Short mmCIF file of C-alpha atoms in Angstrom, two decimals:
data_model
loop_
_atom_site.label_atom_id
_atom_site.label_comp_id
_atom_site.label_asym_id
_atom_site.label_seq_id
_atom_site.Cartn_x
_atom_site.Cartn_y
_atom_site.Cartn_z
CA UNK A 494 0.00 0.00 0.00
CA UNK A 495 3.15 2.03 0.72
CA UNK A 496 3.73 1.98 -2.74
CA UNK A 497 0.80 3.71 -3.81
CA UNK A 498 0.95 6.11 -1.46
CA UNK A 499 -1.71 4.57 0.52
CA UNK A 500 0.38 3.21 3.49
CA UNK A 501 -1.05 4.72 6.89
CA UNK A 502 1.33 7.20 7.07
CA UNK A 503 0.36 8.97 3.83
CA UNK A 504 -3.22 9.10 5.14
CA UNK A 505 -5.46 10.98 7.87
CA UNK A 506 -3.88 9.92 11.71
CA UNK A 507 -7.83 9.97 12.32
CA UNK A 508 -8.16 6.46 10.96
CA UNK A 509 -8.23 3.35 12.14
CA UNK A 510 -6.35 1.31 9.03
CA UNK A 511 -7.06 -2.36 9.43
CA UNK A 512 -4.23 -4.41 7.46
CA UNK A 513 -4.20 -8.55 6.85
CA UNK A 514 -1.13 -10.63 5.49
CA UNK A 515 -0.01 -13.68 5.85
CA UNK A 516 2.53 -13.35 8.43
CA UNK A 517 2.52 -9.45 9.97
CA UNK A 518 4.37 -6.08 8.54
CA UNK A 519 7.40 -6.87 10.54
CA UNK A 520 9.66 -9.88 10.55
CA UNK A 521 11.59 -12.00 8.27
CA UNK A 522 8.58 -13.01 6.52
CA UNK A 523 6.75 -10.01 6.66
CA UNK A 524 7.27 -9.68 2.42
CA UNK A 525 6.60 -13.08 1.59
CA UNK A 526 2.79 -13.90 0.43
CA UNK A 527 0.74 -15.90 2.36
CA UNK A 528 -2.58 -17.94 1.69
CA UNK A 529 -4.54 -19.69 4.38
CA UNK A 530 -3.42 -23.12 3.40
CA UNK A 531 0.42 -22.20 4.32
CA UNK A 532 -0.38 -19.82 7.35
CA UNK A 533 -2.42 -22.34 9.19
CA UNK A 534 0.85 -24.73 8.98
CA UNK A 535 3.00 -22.42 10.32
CA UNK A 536 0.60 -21.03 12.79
CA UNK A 537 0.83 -24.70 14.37
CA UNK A 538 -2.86 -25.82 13.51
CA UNK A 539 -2.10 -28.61 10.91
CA UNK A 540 0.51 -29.80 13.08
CA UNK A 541 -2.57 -31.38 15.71
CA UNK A 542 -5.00 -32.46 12.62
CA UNK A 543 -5.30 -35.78 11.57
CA UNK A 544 -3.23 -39.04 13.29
CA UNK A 545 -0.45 -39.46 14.37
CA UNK A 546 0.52 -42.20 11.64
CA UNK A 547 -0.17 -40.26 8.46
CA UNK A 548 0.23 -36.60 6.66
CA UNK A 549 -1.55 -33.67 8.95
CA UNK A 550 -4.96 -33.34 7.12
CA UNK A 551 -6.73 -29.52 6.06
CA UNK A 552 -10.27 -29.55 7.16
CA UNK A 553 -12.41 -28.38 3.85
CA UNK A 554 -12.58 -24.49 4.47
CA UNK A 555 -9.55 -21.64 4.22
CA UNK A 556 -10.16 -21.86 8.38
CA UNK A 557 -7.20 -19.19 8.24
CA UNK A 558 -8.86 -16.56 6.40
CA UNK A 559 -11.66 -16.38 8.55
CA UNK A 560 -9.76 -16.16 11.69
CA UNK A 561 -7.94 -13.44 9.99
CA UNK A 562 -11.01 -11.46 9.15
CA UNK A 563 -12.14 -12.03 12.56
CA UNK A 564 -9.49 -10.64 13.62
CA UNK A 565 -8.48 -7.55 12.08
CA UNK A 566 -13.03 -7.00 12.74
CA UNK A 567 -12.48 -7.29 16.32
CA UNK A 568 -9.12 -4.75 16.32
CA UNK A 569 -10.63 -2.45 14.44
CA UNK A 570 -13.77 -1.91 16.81
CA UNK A 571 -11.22 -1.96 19.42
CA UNK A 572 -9.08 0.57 18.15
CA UNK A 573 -12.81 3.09 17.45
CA UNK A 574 -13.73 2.47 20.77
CA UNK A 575 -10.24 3.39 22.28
CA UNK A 576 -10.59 6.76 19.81
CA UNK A 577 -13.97 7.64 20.36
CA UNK A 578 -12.70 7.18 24.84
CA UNK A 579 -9.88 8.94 24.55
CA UNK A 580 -10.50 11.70 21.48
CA UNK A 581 -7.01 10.38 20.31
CA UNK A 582 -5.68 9.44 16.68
CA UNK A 583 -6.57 6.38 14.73
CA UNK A 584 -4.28 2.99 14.87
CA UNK A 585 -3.03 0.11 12.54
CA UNK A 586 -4.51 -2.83 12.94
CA UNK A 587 -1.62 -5.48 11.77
CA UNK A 588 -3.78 -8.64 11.76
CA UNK A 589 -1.89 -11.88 10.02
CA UNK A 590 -3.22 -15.25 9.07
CA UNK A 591 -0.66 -17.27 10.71
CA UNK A 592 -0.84 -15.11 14.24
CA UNK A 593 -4.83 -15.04 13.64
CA UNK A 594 -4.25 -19.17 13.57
CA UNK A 595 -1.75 -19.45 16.34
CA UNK A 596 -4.11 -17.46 18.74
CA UNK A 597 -6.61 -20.20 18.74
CA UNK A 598 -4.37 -22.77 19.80
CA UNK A 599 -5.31 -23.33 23.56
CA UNK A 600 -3.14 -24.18 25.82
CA UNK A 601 -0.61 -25.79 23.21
CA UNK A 602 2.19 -22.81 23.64
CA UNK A 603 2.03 -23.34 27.73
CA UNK A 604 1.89 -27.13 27.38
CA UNK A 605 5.31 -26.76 25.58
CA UNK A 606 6.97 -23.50 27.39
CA UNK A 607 6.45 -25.17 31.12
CA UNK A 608 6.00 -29.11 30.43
CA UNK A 609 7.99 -29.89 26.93
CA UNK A 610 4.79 -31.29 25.88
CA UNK A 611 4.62 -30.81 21.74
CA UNK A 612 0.79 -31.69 21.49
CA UNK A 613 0.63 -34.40 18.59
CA UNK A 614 -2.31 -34.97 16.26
CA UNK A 615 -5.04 -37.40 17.79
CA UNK A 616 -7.85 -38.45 15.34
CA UNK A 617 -11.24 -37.71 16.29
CA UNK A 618 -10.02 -37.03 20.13
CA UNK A 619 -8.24 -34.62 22.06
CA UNK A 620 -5.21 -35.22 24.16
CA UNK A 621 -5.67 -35.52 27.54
CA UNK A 622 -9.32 -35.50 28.12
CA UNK A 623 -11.54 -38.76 28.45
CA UNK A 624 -13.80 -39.64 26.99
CA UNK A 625 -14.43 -37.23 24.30
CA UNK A 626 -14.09 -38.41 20.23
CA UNK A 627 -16.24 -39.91 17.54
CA UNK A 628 -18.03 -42.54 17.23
CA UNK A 629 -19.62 -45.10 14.65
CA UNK A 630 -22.70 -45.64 14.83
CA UNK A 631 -24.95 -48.72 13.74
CA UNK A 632 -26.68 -47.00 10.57
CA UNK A 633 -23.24 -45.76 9.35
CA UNK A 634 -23.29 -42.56 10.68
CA UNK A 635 -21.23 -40.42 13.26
CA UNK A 636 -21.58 -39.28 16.93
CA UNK A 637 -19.65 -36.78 18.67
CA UNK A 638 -19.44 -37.53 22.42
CA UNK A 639 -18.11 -34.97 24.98
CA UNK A 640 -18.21 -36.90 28.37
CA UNK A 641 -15.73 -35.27 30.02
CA UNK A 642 -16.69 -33.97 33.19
CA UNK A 643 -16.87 -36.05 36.83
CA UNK A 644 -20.85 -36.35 36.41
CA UNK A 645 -21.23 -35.91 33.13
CA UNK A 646 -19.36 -38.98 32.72
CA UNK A 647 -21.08 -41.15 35.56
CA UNK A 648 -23.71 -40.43 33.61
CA UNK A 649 -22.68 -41.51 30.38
CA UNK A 650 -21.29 -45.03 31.56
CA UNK A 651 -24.83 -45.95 33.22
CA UNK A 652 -26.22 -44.93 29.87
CA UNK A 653 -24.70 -47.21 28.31
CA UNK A 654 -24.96 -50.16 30.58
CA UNK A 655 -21.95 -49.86 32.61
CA UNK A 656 -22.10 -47.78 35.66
CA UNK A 657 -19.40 -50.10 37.27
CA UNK A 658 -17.15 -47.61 35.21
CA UNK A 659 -18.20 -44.11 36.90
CA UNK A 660 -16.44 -41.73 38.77
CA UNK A 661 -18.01 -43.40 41.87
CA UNK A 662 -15.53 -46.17 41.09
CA UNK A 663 -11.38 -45.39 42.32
CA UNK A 664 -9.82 -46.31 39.08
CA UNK A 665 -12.36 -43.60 37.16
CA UNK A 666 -12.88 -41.35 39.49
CA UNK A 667 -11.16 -38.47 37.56
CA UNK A 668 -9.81 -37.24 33.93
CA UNK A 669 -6.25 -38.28 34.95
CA UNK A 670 -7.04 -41.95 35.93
CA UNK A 671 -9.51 -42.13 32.98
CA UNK A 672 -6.70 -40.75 30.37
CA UNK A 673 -4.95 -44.11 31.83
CA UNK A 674 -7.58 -46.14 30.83
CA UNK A 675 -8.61 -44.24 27.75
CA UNK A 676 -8.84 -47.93 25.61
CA UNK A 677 -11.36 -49.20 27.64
CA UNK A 678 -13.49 -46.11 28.10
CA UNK A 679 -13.46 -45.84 24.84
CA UNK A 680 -13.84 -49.28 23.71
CA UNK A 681 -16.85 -49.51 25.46
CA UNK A 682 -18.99 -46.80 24.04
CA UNK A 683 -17.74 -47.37 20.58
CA UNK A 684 -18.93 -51.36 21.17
CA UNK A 685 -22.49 -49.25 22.66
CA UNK A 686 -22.76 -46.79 19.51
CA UNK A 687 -22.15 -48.95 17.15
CA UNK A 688 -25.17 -51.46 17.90
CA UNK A 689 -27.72 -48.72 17.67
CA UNK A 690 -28.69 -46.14 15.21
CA UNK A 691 -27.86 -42.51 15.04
CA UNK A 692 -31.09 -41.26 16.42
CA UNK A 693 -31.26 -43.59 19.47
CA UNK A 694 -27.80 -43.04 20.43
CA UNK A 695 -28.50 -39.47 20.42
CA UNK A 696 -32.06 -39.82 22.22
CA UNK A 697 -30.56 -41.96 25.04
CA UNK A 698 -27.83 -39.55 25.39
CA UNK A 699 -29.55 -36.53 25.74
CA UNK A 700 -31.90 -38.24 28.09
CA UNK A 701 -28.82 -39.25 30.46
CA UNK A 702 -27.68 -34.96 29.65
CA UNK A 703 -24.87 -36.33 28.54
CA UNK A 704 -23.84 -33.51 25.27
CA UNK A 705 -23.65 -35.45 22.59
CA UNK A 706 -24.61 -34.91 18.71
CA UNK A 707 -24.54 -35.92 15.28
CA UNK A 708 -21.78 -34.72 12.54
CA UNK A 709 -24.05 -32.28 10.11
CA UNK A 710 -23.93 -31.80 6.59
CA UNK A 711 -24.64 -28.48 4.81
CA UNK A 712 -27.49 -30.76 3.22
CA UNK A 713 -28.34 -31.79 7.30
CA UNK A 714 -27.97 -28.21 8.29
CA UNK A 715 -29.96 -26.95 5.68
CA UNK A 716 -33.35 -28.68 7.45
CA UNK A 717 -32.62 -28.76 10.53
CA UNK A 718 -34.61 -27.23 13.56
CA UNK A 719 -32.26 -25.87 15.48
CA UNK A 720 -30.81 -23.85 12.28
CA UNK A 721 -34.32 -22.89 11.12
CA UNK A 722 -35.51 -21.76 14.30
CA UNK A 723 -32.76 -19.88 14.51
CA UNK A 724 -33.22 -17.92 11.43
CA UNK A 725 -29.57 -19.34 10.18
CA UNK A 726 -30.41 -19.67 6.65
CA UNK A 727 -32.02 -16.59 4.74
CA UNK A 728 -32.67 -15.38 1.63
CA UNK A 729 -30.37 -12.36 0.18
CA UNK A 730 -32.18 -10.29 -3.04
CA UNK A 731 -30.87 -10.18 -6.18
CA UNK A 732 -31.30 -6.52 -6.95
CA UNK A 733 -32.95 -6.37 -10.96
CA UNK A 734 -29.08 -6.43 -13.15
CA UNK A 735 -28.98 -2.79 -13.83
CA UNK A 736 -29.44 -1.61 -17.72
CA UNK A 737 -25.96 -0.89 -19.01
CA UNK A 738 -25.33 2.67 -19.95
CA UNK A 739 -24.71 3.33 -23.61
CA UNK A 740 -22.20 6.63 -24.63
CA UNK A 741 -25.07 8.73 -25.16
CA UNK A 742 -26.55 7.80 -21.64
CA UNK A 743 -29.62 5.58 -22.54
CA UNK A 744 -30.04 2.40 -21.33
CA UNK A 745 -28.59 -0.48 -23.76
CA UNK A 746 -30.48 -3.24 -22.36
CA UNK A 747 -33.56 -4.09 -19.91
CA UNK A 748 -32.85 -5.35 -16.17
CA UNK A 749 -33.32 -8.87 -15.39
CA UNK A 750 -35.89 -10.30 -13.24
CA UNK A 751 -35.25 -10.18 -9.99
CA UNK A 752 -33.58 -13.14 -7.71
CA UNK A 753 -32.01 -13.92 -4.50
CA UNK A 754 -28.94 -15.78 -2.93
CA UNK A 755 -29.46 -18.45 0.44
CA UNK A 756 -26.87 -17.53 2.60
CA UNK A 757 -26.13 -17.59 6.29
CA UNK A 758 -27.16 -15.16 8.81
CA UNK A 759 -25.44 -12.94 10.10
CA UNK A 760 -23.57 -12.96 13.45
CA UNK A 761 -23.74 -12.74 16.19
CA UNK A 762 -27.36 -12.28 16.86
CA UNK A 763 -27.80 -8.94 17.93
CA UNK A 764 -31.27 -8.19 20.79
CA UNK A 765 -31.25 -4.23 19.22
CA UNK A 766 -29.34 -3.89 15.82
CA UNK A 767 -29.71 -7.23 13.69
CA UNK A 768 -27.68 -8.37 10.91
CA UNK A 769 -28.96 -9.26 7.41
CA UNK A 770 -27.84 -9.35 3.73
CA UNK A 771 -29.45 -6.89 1.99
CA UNK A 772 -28.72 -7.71 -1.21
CA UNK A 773 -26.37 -10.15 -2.74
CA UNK A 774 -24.38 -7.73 -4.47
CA UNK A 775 -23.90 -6.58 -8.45
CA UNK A 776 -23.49 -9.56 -10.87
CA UNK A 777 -20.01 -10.38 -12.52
CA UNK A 778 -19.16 -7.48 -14.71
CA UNK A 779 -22.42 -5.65 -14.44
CA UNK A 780 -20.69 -2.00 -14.12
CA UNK A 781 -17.41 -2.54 -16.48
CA UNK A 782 -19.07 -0.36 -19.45
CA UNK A 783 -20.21 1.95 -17.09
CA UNK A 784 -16.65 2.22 -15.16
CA UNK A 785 -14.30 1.88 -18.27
CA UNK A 786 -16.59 4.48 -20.11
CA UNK A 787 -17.33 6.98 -17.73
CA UNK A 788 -14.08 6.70 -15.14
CA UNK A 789 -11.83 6.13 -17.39
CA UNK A 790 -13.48 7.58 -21.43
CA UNK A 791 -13.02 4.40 -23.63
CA UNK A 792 -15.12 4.25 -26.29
CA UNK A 793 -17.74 1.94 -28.03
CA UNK A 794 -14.82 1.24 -30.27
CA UNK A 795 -12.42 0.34 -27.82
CA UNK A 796 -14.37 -1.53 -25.32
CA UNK A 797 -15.54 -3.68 -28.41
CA UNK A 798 -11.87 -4.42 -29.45
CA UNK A 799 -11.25 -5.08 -25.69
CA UNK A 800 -14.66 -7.43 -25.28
CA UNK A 801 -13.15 -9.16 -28.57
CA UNK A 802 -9.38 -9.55 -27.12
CA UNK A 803 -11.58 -11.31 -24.02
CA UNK A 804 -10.19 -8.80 -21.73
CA UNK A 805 -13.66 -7.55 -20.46
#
C-alpha cells in the first residue's frame, strides 16, 4: 500500500487502518505472500490435525482466512472504541493469518513452554481429556461424544450399561485416571454406539444430559430445527441487473428479473441492531461499461476491441 501512497502514514492519523497478510508487517517473513493453506501450517494448527501415523490433514474451508477477518473485525472496533474514549488518533490494525491461527491454539504454547509437551495430532479425540471423540454408529453414521466432566461422565457409563465404570468407582474417578484407561473407556462406548442407530444413540444420550450430537452436513444443516428456528439460513435479493449505460446515456439493455442468494445469517445475533444481507451484491461485470466508459473515457470502439481480445 506504501507503494501507492496509501500506506497509513500517507493518510489521515484519524483512521483506524485495518491491514491482513499472511505473516505481519514486521519480521523476516513479513514480504513473503501468504494464503490460508500455508499460514495455518505455520501457525501450528495442521501440526494437531489428523493421526499421528499419516500426513496432517486440512479440514475443507480456508479456516485461516476467517480467523484473519475475525481478527483484524475485532481490532478495528477496538481501536474506534479506544478513539472515540480517549478523542485520540486512529491505529493500525496489523492482523496476520498465521498469528490469527496461532491465537486459537489453547493451551498448546504453555503445554510446551512449562512441560515440553509438543501436542501431537489425535484423530477424532483430544489429548488428555476422556472420553471425548467420535463414534460409529450402527446405521453408518457419526456421533460426537463430549463426556468429560466427573458427572457428566457417571452419567454416560450408566447410559450405556456400565455404571461399574463411573467416577463413583477409584480407578475412574477423575480425567487423569480415565486418560490411563482411555482404551477401555473408549472401547466400550464405541462397542455401545455402534449397535444402535444414530437417532437412538442421540435420544438416550440426551436423556442421560450427557452432550452429545450428530456430525451435520450443509445438506443436514440446511433442514434442521435448530438452524431454522434460529433464522440461520435466509434469503439475500438479487437486486434487478442494472441496464448498461450506452455513450449517449440511454439504457442499452432491460434489467433482469429479480432473484435472491441463500446464505447464512449474520452474526452474532444482535437483541437491538440485527444483521442481514441486503442484497447479494452486483453480478459479474455488471458495471465494467459503465466504469471503463465513464471513469476512465473508452469508447464503443475500444471496449468492443477489448470485449473481442476477451479482456472484459
Amino acid at each position: 500500500m506504501e507503494g501507492w501512497g496509501l500506506g497509513p502514514k500517507d493518510l489521515n492519523p484519524d483512521l483506524v487502518y485495518a491491514r491482513i497478510s499472511g505473516y505481519g508487517q514486521t519480521g523476516p517473513r513479513a514480504r513473503e505472500p501468504g494464503y490460508a493453506s500455508v499460514c495455518e501450517a505455520f501457525g501450528g494448527f495442521r501440526a494437531v490435525n489428523g493421526y499421528p501415523d499419516r500426513p496432517p490433514v486440512r479440514p475443507n474451508i480456508s479456516l485461516g482466512d476467517t480467523l484473519a477477518g475475525m481478527h483484524a473485525a475485532f481490532g478495528t472496533v477496538m481501536a474506534l472504541l479506544h478513539r472515540q474514549r480517549t478523542k485520540g488518533p486512529g491505529q493500525v490494525i496489523d492482523a496476520s493469518i498465521s498469528e490469527s491461527v496461532f491465537n486459537v491454539m489453547e493451551a498448546c504454547v504453555t503445554e510446551y513452554a512449562m512441560a515440553g509437551q509438543d501436542r501431537p495430532p489425535s484423530g477424532s479425540t483430544i489429548s488428555d481429556v476422556v472420553p471425548s471423540g467420535t463414534f460409529r454408529c450402527s446405521d453408518g453414521r457419526y456421533v460426537v461424544i463430549g463426556g468429560n466432566g466427573d458427572s457428566v461422565y457417571t452419567r454416560l457409563m450408566e447410559a450405556i450399561g456400565h455404571p461399574e465404570m463411573g467416577a463413583g468407582s477409584p480407578e475412574y474417578a477423575d480425567n487423569a485416571k480415565r486418560c490411563v484407561r482411555v482404551d477401555e473407556i473408549m472401547g466400550a462406548i464405541e462397542h455401545w454406539c455402534v449397535g444402535r442407530p444414530l437417532a437412538v444413540v442421540v435420544s438416550v444420550l440426551k436423556a442421560a444430559r450427557v452432550p452429545s450430537g450428530p456430525i451435520l452436513s450443509m445438506r443436514d444443516i440446511m433442514k434442521d430445527p435448530q438452524y431454522v428456528a434460529r433464522g440461520m439460513i435466509q434469503d439475500a435479493p438479487r437486486l434487478p441487473r442494472a441496464a448498461s449505460v450506452s455513450a449517449d446515456g440511454g439504457a442499452a439493455q432491460q434489467p433482469q428479473k429479480p432473484d435472491s442468494f441463500v446464505v447464512p445469517a449474520m452474526l452474532p445475533l444482535m437483541s437491538a441492531t440485527p444483521g442481514s444481507t441486503r442484497w447479494a451484491g452486483p453480478e459479474l461485470g455488471q458495471h465494467t461499461d459503465e466504469i471503463l466508459r465513464f471513469e476512465l473515457g473508452l469508447s464503443d470502439a475500444e471496449l468492443a476491441e477489448l470485449r473481442a481480445k476477451g479482456a472484459i
